[in-house]
XYZ file of C-alpha atoms in Angstrom:
764
model
C -0.037 -0.213 0.276
C 1.056 3.329 -0.754
C 1.421 5.436 2.429
C 1.825 9.338 2.252
C 5.003 9.032 4.576
C 8.080 9.910 3.263
C 10.604 6.965 2.615
C 13.758 6.654 4.704
C 16.484 6.286 2.363
C 18.147 2.980 1.859
C 22.210 3.700 1.422
C 24.158 5.156 3.955
C 27.795 6.471 3.336
C 29.939 4.740 6.418
C 33.018 6.213 4.797
C 34.351 9.429 6.511
C 34.101 12.687 4.141
C 37.523 13.683 2.235
C 39.258 16.703 3.408
C 40.585 18.663 0.530
C 42.546 21.905 0.445
C 40.473 24.373 -0.780
C 43.039 27.272 -1.657
C 45.172 24.123 -3.449
C 42.263 22.706 -5.440
C 39.698 25.248 -6.643
C 40.548 28.430 -5.135
C 36.732 30.541 -4.330
C 35.799 33.627 -6.839
C 36.780 37.009 -4.893
C 33.612 38.848 -5.006
C 34.041 42.137 -6.249
C 32.178 44.650 -4.532
C 32.269 48.668 -4.660
C 32.580 50.987 -2.077
C 29.965 53.424 -2.031
C 28.994 56.218 -0.184
C 25.461 57.236 1.534
C 23.000 57.291 -0.902
C 25.262 56.146 -3.868
C 23.383 52.850 -5.733
C 24.961 50.642 -8.587
C 22.731 51.200 -11.624
C 24.999 48.600 -14.298
C 27.976 46.929 -13.856
C 29.998 44.380 -16.039
C 32.799 41.300 -15.469
C 35.878 40.149 -16.946
C 36.770 43.851 -18.114
C 40.406 44.261 -18.858
C 41.860 48.068 -18.130
C 44.745 49.247 -19.970
C 47.916 49.988 -18.514
C 49.777 49.941 -21.503
C 49.718 50.163 -24.868
C 52.340 48.054 -26.112
C 51.634 45.083 -24.289
C 48.782 43.729 -22.249
C 50.462 42.101 -19.466
C 50.530 44.542 -16.728
C 46.694 45.447 -17.612
C 44.592 44.992 -14.393
C 41.207 42.042 -14.648
C 38.323 43.122 -12.896
C 34.711 44.677 -12.635
C 33.636 48.035 -14.204
C 30.797 49.314 -12.489
C 28.889 52.635 -12.958
C 27.001 54.308 -9.776
C 25.250 57.462 -8.865
C 28.050 59.473 -8.770
C 31.142 57.487 -10.434
C 32.628 54.955 -12.791
C 34.604 52.827 -10.672
C 36.510 49.891 -11.588
C 37.494 46.969 -9.073
C 40.543 44.936 -9.806
C 40.275 40.693 -9.414
C 44.255 40.830 -8.115
C 44.819 44.702 -7.039
C 48.386 45.408 -7.284
C 50.009 47.061 -4.080
C 48.832 50.386 -3.336
C 51.163 53.331 -5.155
C 53.021 54.714 -1.917
C 53.032 57.969 -4.064
C 49.680 58.377 -4.337
C 47.027 61.252 -2.448
C 44.727 58.634 -0.697
C 41.505 59.760 -1.195
C 38.825 59.184 1.366
C 35.570 59.867 -1.305
C 37.034 58.168 -4.289
C 39.282 55.109 -4.779
C 42.395 54.611 -6.754
C 40.228 53.398 -10.299
C 36.974 55.927 -9.692
C 36.040 58.777 -11.996
C 33.531 61.185 -10.753
C 30.614 61.225 -13.604
C 30.919 64.963 -13.456
C 34.751 64.667 -14.197
C 33.852 62.812 -17.558
C 34.530 64.914 -20.873
C 33.916 62.268 -23.254
C 32.653 58.843 -23.375
C 33.523 56.916 -26.366
C 32.929 53.209 -27.823
C 35.108 51.410 -30.035
C 34.393 48.278 -32.036
C 38.272 47.278 -33.404
C 36.608 44.313 -36.224
C 34.023 46.874 -37.613
C 36.199 49.847 -37.260
C 33.798 52.057 -35.748
C 33.613 54.286 -32.844
C 31.050 56.645 -31.313
C 30.972 59.389 -28.858
C 27.962 58.542 -26.774
C 25.661 61.518 -25.143
C 22.412 61.002 -22.797
C 19.283 58.801 -24.257
C 21.925 57.614 -27.184
C 21.629 54.590 -28.737
C 24.473 51.869 -29.679
C 24.303 49.877 -32.704
C 27.183 47.910 -31.733
C 28.529 46.030 -29.821
C 31.274 47.966 -28.328
C 34.974 46.299 -27.741
C 36.428 48.882 -26.150
C 35.256 52.237 -23.357
C 37.747 55.306 -23.509
C 36.920 57.860 -20.977
C 38.065 61.216 -21.388
C 38.408 63.140 -18.479
C 38.088 66.792 -17.298
C 41.442 66.559 -14.921
C 42.851 65.320 -18.448
C 43.374 61.696 -17.584
C 42.609 59.397 -20.097
C 40.876 55.697 -18.978
C 40.734 52.612 -21.836
C 38.761 49.753 -20.814
C 38.282 46.683 -23.212
C 35.697 43.991 -23.138
C 37.560 41.033 -24.710
C 35.685 38.392 -22.199
C 32.820 40.134 -21.366
C 29.288 39.461 -22.388
C 28.632 41.984 -25.161
C 25.471 42.913 -24.004
C 26.420 43.634 -20.948
C 29.508 45.763 -21.982
C 27.058 48.024 -23.853
C 24.456 48.553 -21.103
C 27.381 49.590 -18.957
C 28.614 51.974 -21.213
C 25.332 53.652 -22.670
C 24.462 54.074 -18.599
C 27.599 55.906 -17.983
C 26.917 57.841 -21.136
C 23.669 58.714 -19.451
C 24.166 59.381 -15.489
C 27.273 61.723 -16.541
C 24.543 63.877 -18.545
C 22.137 64.600 -15.266
C 18.723 66.417 -16.727
C 18.765 68.840 -13.827
C 21.019 70.578 -11.066
C 19.325 68.540 -8.187
C 20.397 65.026 -10.115
C 24.247 65.598 -9.327
C 24.811 62.687 -6.377
C 26.190 65.808 -4.232
C 22.577 66.688 -3.117
C 21.518 62.853 -2.448
C 25.082 62.457 -0.186
C 24.975 65.495 1.953
C 21.603 64.688 2.893
C 22.214 61.181 4.186
C 25.517 62.537 5.322
C 23.533 65.148 7.361
C 21.321 62.844 9.318
C 23.933 59.997 10.074
C 26.561 62.357 11.575
C 24.073 65.124 12.530
C 24.811 63.816 16.159
C 28.573 64.823 15.812
C 27.379 68.573 15.648
C 26.886 70.367 19.229
C 23.495 71.309 18.889
C 23.633 70.519 15.222
C 25.673 73.218 13.724
C 29.801 73.069 13.193
C 31.664 76.562 14.811
C 32.848 78.827 12.460
C 35.067 80.008 14.765
C 39.209 79.758 14.796
C 40.729 79.486 11.551
C 37.688 78.703 9.477
C 37.668 79.772 5.625
C 34.907 82.761 5.867
C 32.192 82.250 2.991
C 31.106 85.715 3.108
C 27.433 85.283 3.188
C 27.131 87.542 6.012
C 27.517 90.908 7.125
C 30.062 90.014 10.045
C 32.725 88.151 6.755
C 32.848 91.865 5.501
C 33.093 93.900 8.906
C 36.642 91.529 9.760
C 38.044 92.178 5.767
C 36.372 96.249 5.938
C 38.465 96.170 9.214
C 41.604 93.697 8.320
C 42.304 96.273 5.045
C 41.917 99.555 7.136
C 38.954 100.387 4.718
C 37.309 103.250 6.969
C 35.536 104.958 3.872
C 33.061 102.031 3.461
C 30.182 100.256 4.741
C 28.547 97.186 4.770
C 25.522 97.435 2.732
C 22.243 95.348 2.975
C 20.025 96.788 -0.098
C 20.657 93.200 -1.734
C 19.380 91.449 1.258
C 16.700 88.297 -0.038
C 18.571 89.002 -3.663
C 16.350 92.000 -3.862
C 18.591 93.969 -6.460
C 20.585 91.392 -8.545
C 20.711 87.490 -8.085
C 24.480 87.538 -9.210
C 25.537 89.393 -6.123
C 26.478 88.550 -2.869
C 23.709 89.645 -0.013
C 25.925 91.990 1.334
C 28.180 94.247 -0.214
C 30.315 97.149 0.305
C 30.330 100.239 -0.779
C 31.676 103.776 -0.322
C 29.906 105.531 2.996
C 29.266 108.503 1.091
C 26.993 106.763 -1.083
C 22.892 106.332 0.235
C 21.254 103.317 -0.110
C 18.350 104.545 -1.913
C 20.970 106.456 -4.540
C 22.636 102.793 -5.096
C 19.005 101.182 -5.381
C 18.271 104.074 -8.137
C 22.012 103.665 -9.681
C 20.960 99.160 -9.577
C 18.810 99.327 -13.098
C 21.575 101.037 -15.214
C 24.106 98.237 -14.739
C 24.255 94.650 -16.428
C 22.067 92.295 -14.155
C 21.965 95.382 -11.568
C 25.548 94.662 -10.670
C 26.262 98.057 -8.824
C 30.143 98.240 -8.639
C 31.566 95.702 -5.808
C 34.782 96.911 -3.682
C 37.227 94.588 -3.517
C 40.267 95.714 -1.348
C 41.866 98.340 0.135
C 45.699 99.225 0.245
C 47.256 100.667 2.970
C 48.022 104.200 1.692
C 43.778 104.271 0.808
C 43.179 103.621 -2.717
C 40.373 100.976 -3.396
C 40.038 98.272 -5.610
C 36.439 97.846 -7.214
C 34.873 95.528 -10.029
C 32.046 96.945 -12.259
C 30.006 95.654 -14.609
C 28.997 97.850 -17.885
C 26.483 100.370 -17.908
C 23.697 99.527 -20.291
C 21.929 103.124 -20.742
C 24.473 104.989 -22.764
C 22.140 107.871 -22.243
C 22.624 107.364 -18.625
C 26.608 106.066 -18.379
C 28.681 109.504 -18.021
C 25.963 110.694 -15.419
C 26.144 107.392 -13.088
C 29.966 107.182 -13.835
C 30.427 110.770 -12.291
C 28.878 109.280 -9.388
C 30.154 106.466 -8.738
C 33.925 108.080 -9.364
C 32.664 111.256 -7.147
C 32.077 108.505 -4.138
C 35.163 106.431 -4.881
C 37.281 109.543 -5.062
C 36.040 110.626 -1.704
C 36.695 107.038 0.325
C 40.260 108.275 -0.553
C 42.281 110.133 1.820
C 43.951 112.165 -0.966
C 40.876 112.445 -2.872
C 43.040 111.016 -5.843
C 41.450 110.332 -9.097
C 40.300 106.706 -10.081
C 41.687 104.794 -12.822
C 39.435 102.605 -14.904
C 41.090 99.713 -16.837
C 38.598 97.803 -19.367
C 39.249 94.525 -19.142
C 37.062 93.728 -22.109
C 39.145 95.720 -24.381
C 42.146 94.197 -22.901
C 42.454 90.633 -22.667
C 40.988 87.456 -24.474
C 37.433 86.607 -24.368
C 36.461 82.870 -22.741
C 36.055 81.611 -26.141
C 39.634 82.180 -26.717
C 40.411 81.207 -23.867
C 38.555 77.825 -24.178
C 40.094 77.331 -27.148
C 43.584 77.601 -25.875
C 42.858 75.293 -23.259
C 41.585 72.772 -26.076
C 44.700 72.937 -27.805
C 47.215 72.299 -24.817
C 45.230 69.416 -23.397
C 45.342 67.952 -27.415
C 49.200 68.923 -27.365
C 49.872 67.126 -23.841
C 47.753 64.107 -23.263
C 46.172 63.533 -26.385
C 48.664 63.914 -29.394
C 52.120 61.561 -29.309
C 55.068 63.535 -27.595
C 57.403 64.797 -30.695
C 60.366 62.795 -31.306
C 62.242 67.035 -31.249
C 61.403 69.307 -27.951
C 61.814 71.927 -30.403
C 58.763 71.146 -32.338
C 57.071 69.970 -29.464
C 57.728 73.276 -27.247
C 56.335 75.640 -30.615
C 53.144 73.548 -30.558
C 52.302 74.508 -26.602
C 53.735 78.201 -27.641
C 51.178 78.202 -30.726
C 48.227 77.051 -28.311
C 48.446 80.441 -26.507
C 47.581 78.922 -23.331
C 50.642 80.892 -21.959
C 50.286 83.924 -23.895
C 46.790 84.405 -22.296
C 48.194 83.692 -18.734
C 50.836 86.180 -18.989
C 48.215 88.866 -20.591
C 46.056 88.403 -17.448
C 49.501 88.598 -15.268
C 50.797 91.883 -17.298
C 47.112 93.807 -16.770
C 46.969 92.579 -13.024
C 50.791 94.406 -12.753
C 49.859 97.651 -14.558
C 46.775 97.641 -11.844
C 49.119 97.182 -8.933
C 51.055 100.441 -10.573
C 48.362 102.382 -9.790
C 47.135 101.227 -6.704
C 50.461 101.050 -5.118
C 52.743 103.678 -7.027
C 50.268 106.366 -7.868
C 48.059 105.152 -5.247
C 45.001 105.925 -7.377
C 41.807 103.914 -6.323
C 41.285 101.844 -10.015
C 38.152 100.211 -11.087
C 38.221 97.388 -12.991
C 35.108 96.911 -15.661
C 33.520 93.724 -17.596
C 30.409 93.921 -19.456
C 29.174 91.350 -16.992
C 32.047 91.568 -14.050
C 31.949 87.238 -13.860
C 34.405 86.278 -15.775
C 37.796 88.512 -16.748
C 37.175 90.473 -13.659
C 37.348 87.127 -11.098
C 40.544 86.825 -12.106
C 41.917 90.218 -12.536
C 40.946 91.094 -9.023
C 41.919 87.847 -7.312
C 45.509 87.906 -9.134
C 45.977 92.040 -8.154
C 45.388 91.234 -4.348
C 47.890 88.194 -4.245
C 50.212 90.641 -5.658
C 49.586 93.370 -2.716
C 48.452 91.225 -0.294
C 50.682 88.849 1.823
C 47.171 87.635 3.670
C 46.131 85.797 0.282
C 49.181 83.915 -0.388
C 48.538 81.962 3.142
C 46.057 78.617 3.104
C 43.742 80.853 4.507
C 44.222 83.468 3.068
C 43.642 82.394 -0.240
C 40.836 80.221 0.191
C 38.777 83.156 1.481
C 39.772 85.327 -1.896
C 38.429 82.460 -3.721
C 34.995 82.861 -1.967
C 35.333 86.538 -2.086
C 35.752 87.140 -5.671
C 34.415 84.319 -7.398
C 31.957 82.376 -5.715
C 30.286 84.931 -3.995
C 30.909 87.319 -6.917
C 28.677 85.611 -8.823
C 31.040 83.944 -11.256
C 28.837 81.021 -13.376
C 30.718 77.484 -12.249
C 27.651 75.487 -13.318
C 28.201 76.999 -16.735
C 31.712 77.374 -16.969
C 32.515 74.026 -15.573
C 29.525 72.523 -17.897
C 28.497 70.208 -14.986
C 25.337 69.296 -16.380
C 26.705 69.287 -19.966
C 23.891 71.202 -21.890
C 25.772 74.298 -23.465
C 29.463 73.687 -24.768
C 29.535 77.132 -26.087
C 29.267 78.880 -22.132
C 32.322 76.547 -21.147
C 35.813 78.136 -20.732
C 38.141 77.435 -17.357
C 38.785 80.617 -16.402
C 39.348 79.175 -12.547
C 41.547 76.926 -14.379
C 43.568 79.920 -16.036
C 43.446 81.666 -12.602
C 45.626 79.009 -10.577
C 47.909 78.544 -13.495
C 48.505 82.574 -13.265
C 49.257 81.802 -9.496
C 51.733 78.627 -10.022
C 53.539 81.223 -12.537
C 54.150 83.134 -9.202
C 54.825 80.691 -6.964
C 57.089 79.433 -9.392
C 59.260 82.775 -9.357
C 58.806 83.209 -5.488
C 58.525 80.262 -3.879
C 58.994 81.208 -0.677
C 56.302 83.606 -0.453
C 52.916 81.275 -0.366
C 52.038 79.018 1.974
C 50.628 76.335 -0.230
C 51.753 73.764 -2.997
C 51.229 73.016 -6.526
C 49.786 69.806 -4.788
C 47.403 72.277 -3.426
C 46.721 74.038 -6.526
C 46.220 71.156 -8.243
C 43.880 69.149 -5.898
C 42.047 72.266 -5.934
C 41.151 72.126 -9.620
C 40.511 68.851 -9.184
C 37.740 69.108 -6.550
C 36.106 71.164 -9.542
C 34.826 67.904 -10.685
C 33.822 66.262 -7.490
C 30.037 67.055 -7.236
C 29.716 66.917 -3.180
C 30.937 70.431 -2.129
C 28.471 73.457 -2.877
C 31.751 76.065 -3.767
C 31.601 75.097 -7.587
C 28.377 73.932 -8.200
C 26.373 77.120 -8.540
C 26.435 79.777 -11.083
C 25.455 82.817 -8.815
C 24.623 83.073 -4.806
C 21.274 83.478 -5.183
C 21.076 79.914 -7.494
C 23.210 78.809 -4.586
C 21.086 80.281 -1.720
C 17.287 78.844 -3.475
C 19.266 74.840 -4.471
C 20.410 74.681 -0.437
C 16.797 75.864 0.914
C 15.224 73.742 -1.104
C 17.632 70.976 -0.205
C 17.053 71.319 3.079
C 13.703 71.380 2.738
C 13.296 68.437 0.752
C 15.665 66.370 3.517
C 14.160 67.718 6.410
C 17.036 69.830 8.059
C 15.708 71.928 10.334
C 14.740 75.198 9.049
C 17.640 78.385 9.755
C 20.597 75.392 9.874
C 23.813 76.629 8.340
C 24.386 75.594 4.719
C 28.147 75.123 5.674
C 27.355 71.898 7.813
C 24.837 70.611 5.645
C 26.272 71.621 2.190
C 29.397 71.794 3.026
C 32.193 74.123 0.835
C 35.546 72.706 -0.372
C 37.402 74.300 1.849
C 36.223 71.388 4.294
C 40.015 69.074 3.197
C 39.225 66.871 5.637
C 36.412 65.352 3.808
C 38.567 64.250 1.273
C 42.223 63.852 2.565
C 43.652 62.701 6.431
C 45.545 65.261 7.855
C 48.616 63.529 7.238
C 48.071 63.762 3.114
C 46.592 67.164 3.912
C 50.361 67.978 4.710
C 51.106 68.146 1.292
C 49.523 71.557 0.916
C 52.318 72.998 2.858
C 55.459 75.006 0.989
C 58.572 74.277 3.553
C 59.832 77.364 2.005
C 56.951 79.719 3.078
C 58.183 82.910 4.945
C 55.127 83.727 6.793
C 54.451 86.795 9.055
C 54.690 84.197 11.629
C 58.045 82.512 10.624
C 59.863 81.774 14.151
C 63.866 82.274 14.189
C 66.063 81.588 17.257
C 67.817 84.868 18.523
C 70.627 84.841 21.867
C 68.882 81.767 23.002
C 65.088 83.232 22.256
C 62.421 82.371 19.683
C 61.278 84.984 17.791
C 58.799 86.336 15.362
C 59.354 87.927 12.189
C 56.091 90.139 12.298
C 54.779 92.458 9.653
C 54.785 96.094 10.228
C 52.394 98.618 8.192
C 55.437 100.684 7.453
C 57.226 97.360 5.721
C 53.799 95.874 3.696
C 54.163 99.472 1.654
C 55.031 101.036 -2.140
C 58.635 100.810 -0.426
C 59.066 97.128 -0.783
C 60.621 96.144 -3.740
C 61.754 93.044 -6.243
C 64.897 91.003 -5.929
C 68.282 91.988 -7.823
C 69.340 89.882 -11.027
C 72.088 88.190 -9.475
C 69.706 86.852 -6.747
C 68.821 82.743 -7.570
C 66.816 81.126 -5.131
C 63.431 80.823 -6.948
C 62.427 84.659 -6.995
C 63.964 85.583 -10.399
C 66.235 83.851 -13.273
C 67.550 86.518 -15.458
C 67.910 89.885 -16.770
C 64.651 90.438 -18.050
C 61.845 92.721 -16.220
C 58.239 94.020 -16.410
C 57.910 94.938 -20.103
C 56.473 98.548 -20.834
C 52.870 99.104 -20.812
C 50.986 98.201 -24.140
C 53.995 96.166 -25.210
C 53.877 92.361 -24.510
C 58.371 92.081 -25.831
C 59.709 94.888 -24.916
C 61.877 94.905 -21.350
C 63.736 97.394 -19.271
C 67.521 97.300 -19.556
C 69.105 94.644 -17.710
C 71.753 96.678 -15.029
C 68.038 98.634 -13.984
C 69.731 102.142 -14.748
C 67.707 105.129 -15.923
C 66.180 104.820 -19.531
C 65.122 108.004 -21.542
C 62.027 109.126 -21.961
C 60.806 106.697 -19.250
C 57.657 106.451 -18.081
C 56.457 106.536 -14.776
C 55.492 103.112 -14.643
C 58.306 101.827 -15.917
C 60.303 104.051 -13.456
C 58.325 102.242 -10.933
C 59.341 98.482 -12.584
C 62.663 99.571 -12.307
C 63.061 100.199 -8.806
C 60.860 97.550 -7.499
C 63.288 95.056 -8.951
C 65.941 96.618 -8.112
C 65.615 96.098 -4.528
C 65.323 93.125 -2.065
C 62.614 90.991 -2.613
C 60.462 90.855 0.744
C 58.467 87.580 0.410
C 55.654 89.641 3.053
C 55.023 92.583 0.712
C 54.206 93.516 -2.883
C 55.000 90.604 -5.868
C 55.336 91.459 -9.287
C 55.982 88.805 -11.644
C 58.508 88.839 -14.507
C 56.931 88.676 -17.413
C 59.003 87.968 -20.582
C 57.508 85.258 -22.355
C 60.976 82.850 -21.339
C 59.204 83.525 -17.836
C 55.905 81.512 -18.619
C 56.767 77.780 -18.023
C 54.352 75.316 -18.704
C 52.779 73.731 -15.356
C 54.374 70.193 -15.603
C 52.245 68.698 -12.530
C 48.989 69.398 -13.928
C 49.392 69.391 -17.365
C 51.475 66.022 -17.715
C 51.644 64.446 -14.444
C 49.360 61.401 -16.031
C 51.522 61.158 -19.044
C 53.603 58.677 -18.798
C 56.658 59.762 -21.164
C 57.047 62.848 -18.880
C 57.697 61.095 -15.585
C 61.302 61.242 -14.419
C 61.469 58.424 -11.724
C 63.399 59.836 -8.660
C 63.469 63.003 -10.146
C 61.132 66.495 -10.422
C 60.327 68.898 -7.677
C 59.646 66.621 -5.160
C 63.240 65.690 -4.726
C 63.894 69.377 -3.261
C 60.449 68.878 -1.514
C 61.341 65.666 0.832
C 64.767 68.170 1.217
C 63.923 70.835 2.536
C 60.530 69.517 4.327
C 62.366 66.736 6.554
C 65.118 69.644 7.512
C 61.571 71.819 8.593
C 60.433 69.164 10.291
C 63.707 68.684 12.287
C 63.632 72.726 12.840
C 60.512 72.605 14.234
C 61.044 69.999 16.429
C 64.168 72.015 17.632
C 62.011 74.528 18.448
C 59.270 72.854 20.017
C 61.921 71.395 22.426
C 63.104 75.078 22.986
C 60.329 76.161 24.198
C 60.399 73.284 26.772
C 63.248 74.705 27.820
C 62.545 76.809 31.293
C 65.935 77.568 32.583
C 69.430 76.294 33.718
C 68.176 75.541 37.371
C 68.753 71.470 37.768
C 65.750 71.123 39.144
C 63.567 73.085 36.711
C 64.538 72.075 33.829
C 62.765 69.528 32.099
C 64.283 66.997 29.724
C 62.898 67.877 26.050
C 60.754 65.329 24.012
C 62.810 64.071 21.310
C 60.106 63.381 18.960
C 58.818 66.883 18.911
C 54.731 68.110 18.310
C 52.540 65.256 18.129
C 52.624 63.626 14.749
C 49.255 64.856 13.984
C 50.677 68.466 14.616
C 53.824 68.554 12.313
C 53.212 70.666 9.289
C 55.183 68.528 7.134
C 54.802 65.248 5.109
C 58.396 64.032 5.166
C 59.458 63.663 9.077
C 62.728 64.279 10.071
C 64.214 60.965 10.424
C 67.372 59.310 12.301
C 70.654 59.182 11.908
C 70.436 55.632 10.489
C 67.815 56.491 7.765
C 68.872 56.692 4.410
C 69.436 59.931 2.750
C 68.571 59.553 -0.824
C 64.976 59.678 -2.124
C 62.526 56.731 -2.180
C 62.258 54.422 -4.643
C 58.814 55.664 -5.283
C 59.400 59.625 -6.085
C 58.514 60.611 -9.547
C 58.381 64.094 -11.059
C 54.827 63.196 -10.626
C 54.214 62.905 -7.280
C 51.616 63.008 -5.571
C 50.352 61.364 -8.373
C 51.081 58.418 -10.909
C 50.141 58.011 -14.416
C 50.216 54.200 -14.525
C 46.940 53.208 -15.303
C 46.149 56.342 -18.214
C 46.228 55.653 -21.560
C 49.867 55.992 -22.894
C 51.597 55.980 -26.321
C 54.680 54.252 -25.497
C 56.279 52.769 -22.061
C 55.679 53.601 -19.053
C 59.417 53.627 -17.689
C 59.811 57.128 -17.568
C 61.901 59.235 -19.918
C 64.780 58.534 -22.255
C 68.328 60.257 -21.294
C 68.217 61.489 -24.770
C 65.561 63.685 -23.850
C 67.427 65.966 -21.443
C 70.770 65.608 -23.772
C 68.532 67.498 -26.404
C 66.784 70.899 -25.193
C 64.716 69.257 -22.896
C 63.366 72.273 -21.082
C 59.993 70.686 -20.699
C 61.612 68.554 -18.176
C 64.167 70.720 -16.221
C 63.423 74.679 -14.880
C 64.388 77.130 -16.813
C 66.669 78.577 -13.839
C 68.487 75.180 -13.883
C 69.261 75.149 -17.529
C 70.083 79.041 -16.729
C 72.573 78.250 -14.409
C 73.851 75.183 -16.229
C 74.701 77.001 -19.454
């Protein structure tokens, strides 16, 4: 009879189970999982992808999984090589991660069919890709091959990357999702739900107190904070609080505003100790009212000057290249440095760089800024810089002028406040100029990148005058393409305020909460880098106003007085070669980019006042905490190699480049600071009252230098992982030849690209 009960097994094995070593017989397949941020989700992925490391052979290529999320493109190697010591460890991005906003072009290739297609949003792909090439805005070029991957999976991940790197709306950028999650996850870390803004925080200039402090710091006693734009009642592109002459009433400013482009009334930037002011202004759109309005504005600025000096106006639209010219030059220099093969002839390569006109434009901005310095410092005249919309060229020039005149802006905190004041709150169109939404290529222009290049040129000539390093400038440029911070996401203060208000409402953030808490600016570097990695931003050669010395057994500090910070501060003589200058060329005549002063600084017949000012300036020693004027002959303009060539394997010099000097100086400075700390701990000669100095100096998390002083047993030679691209590495970027560095023949054949102009000049 059939029973409903289950039948018992009729066979039973009494043999013991076989013991096997799974590691030697059948290794388990490693599960490749991405590191995801709060709110980050995987939208598509494909396995068995090969990331190309070299074009010559595939023996060094990496195999793994390619993933597209709502934030980044991520490659997870199956067998990850040991992490390069020469790399910055980003806390939010992995070694093989690329933010979607950093993608310039997504190109799919099918080798067998000879097809190639640049993918846009919502586009179809009619062939199965065998390769994916990603061109990045930070100049990386990454190539993936789908030799073993499923063709449909490869196609889907390519389409997903192309789609998600073209967001339809600003609110779809990943930062809005991430920061909302981060706020609620970490709000317990804040005291009463807000972060302190005291101490050494970078001012945001979104409140009157920030402007009041700047007025007080610069001694602008005849200027006041005005609130007529509160709630952006006058202009959406100006900050809510602006600084205006005391003699101008709010009612008058409201009347004048309707005649300016976008109602942008003149905006105070900075005051010289001699009383002259730097002011930026948009164009007046009504020609019938132009003369009357300008007279009243100029008169008010004149009254704010203690000597009632006349106002000098500089029209930047007539003097400088436009944004399309700048974009065109940047595209050309990027093509030469990153995309085109390196030429066998260095002369041809250098000529191509020159023909791109990028360095010519960098030089033009520095030259005009130096001329404005002459009017403010030499003639003690207030200056108005005018541009049609006051949101592009004015940002570059106003920042450079202040950088040349005020040593405060050469510190890290001061530089960040300068960018916040003259770029972010002054209404630079970061959203459009960076083209984050990829909607209008005609509006794209690397003005902020141009500014950083100008800053680097000055750092290259005066390396001891800046607290920050070129690594800091490079990381800052990279941060433009990470959409997690509020600094570079918006095109105006009103747009920023409106989007952050809507964001706070959507994420249930309490009303009145400080935006710097729930959507922080990029200046919160601890979100991106460890304290140790942030020390790479510190320049060991910096001569700041707080630089310490030991005199008669006492630790003393150099301080800048008002007397030393004046027009009496001059440049270094031609013979000085400590990085401040290199040769006989000085500032050209006004109106000419090629003429020069005599190398012996002797008086010149028919010398103009400006030429006399610059001749006098360059004939005296440099004060690193005073006025700085760059050398402006074409030979003084150098290619910023760390930025433009850091991803190019051929340009990588093993155990060479500026890092070798930086390494030795950092260790020396660290040793000096340890000794200074020991001196401070020394209490006196009495035996019972003298504590033994700590041999280690300050705690490791308080030491300013990345490279630390070592013991006598440690080797003094540079580490093997040093290259000229430190702390970046070109390994893993699309290359044209080997990754083993530059052949010695390049150096012997006039390779000015690798060696600094100063070194070449010294060796001749």
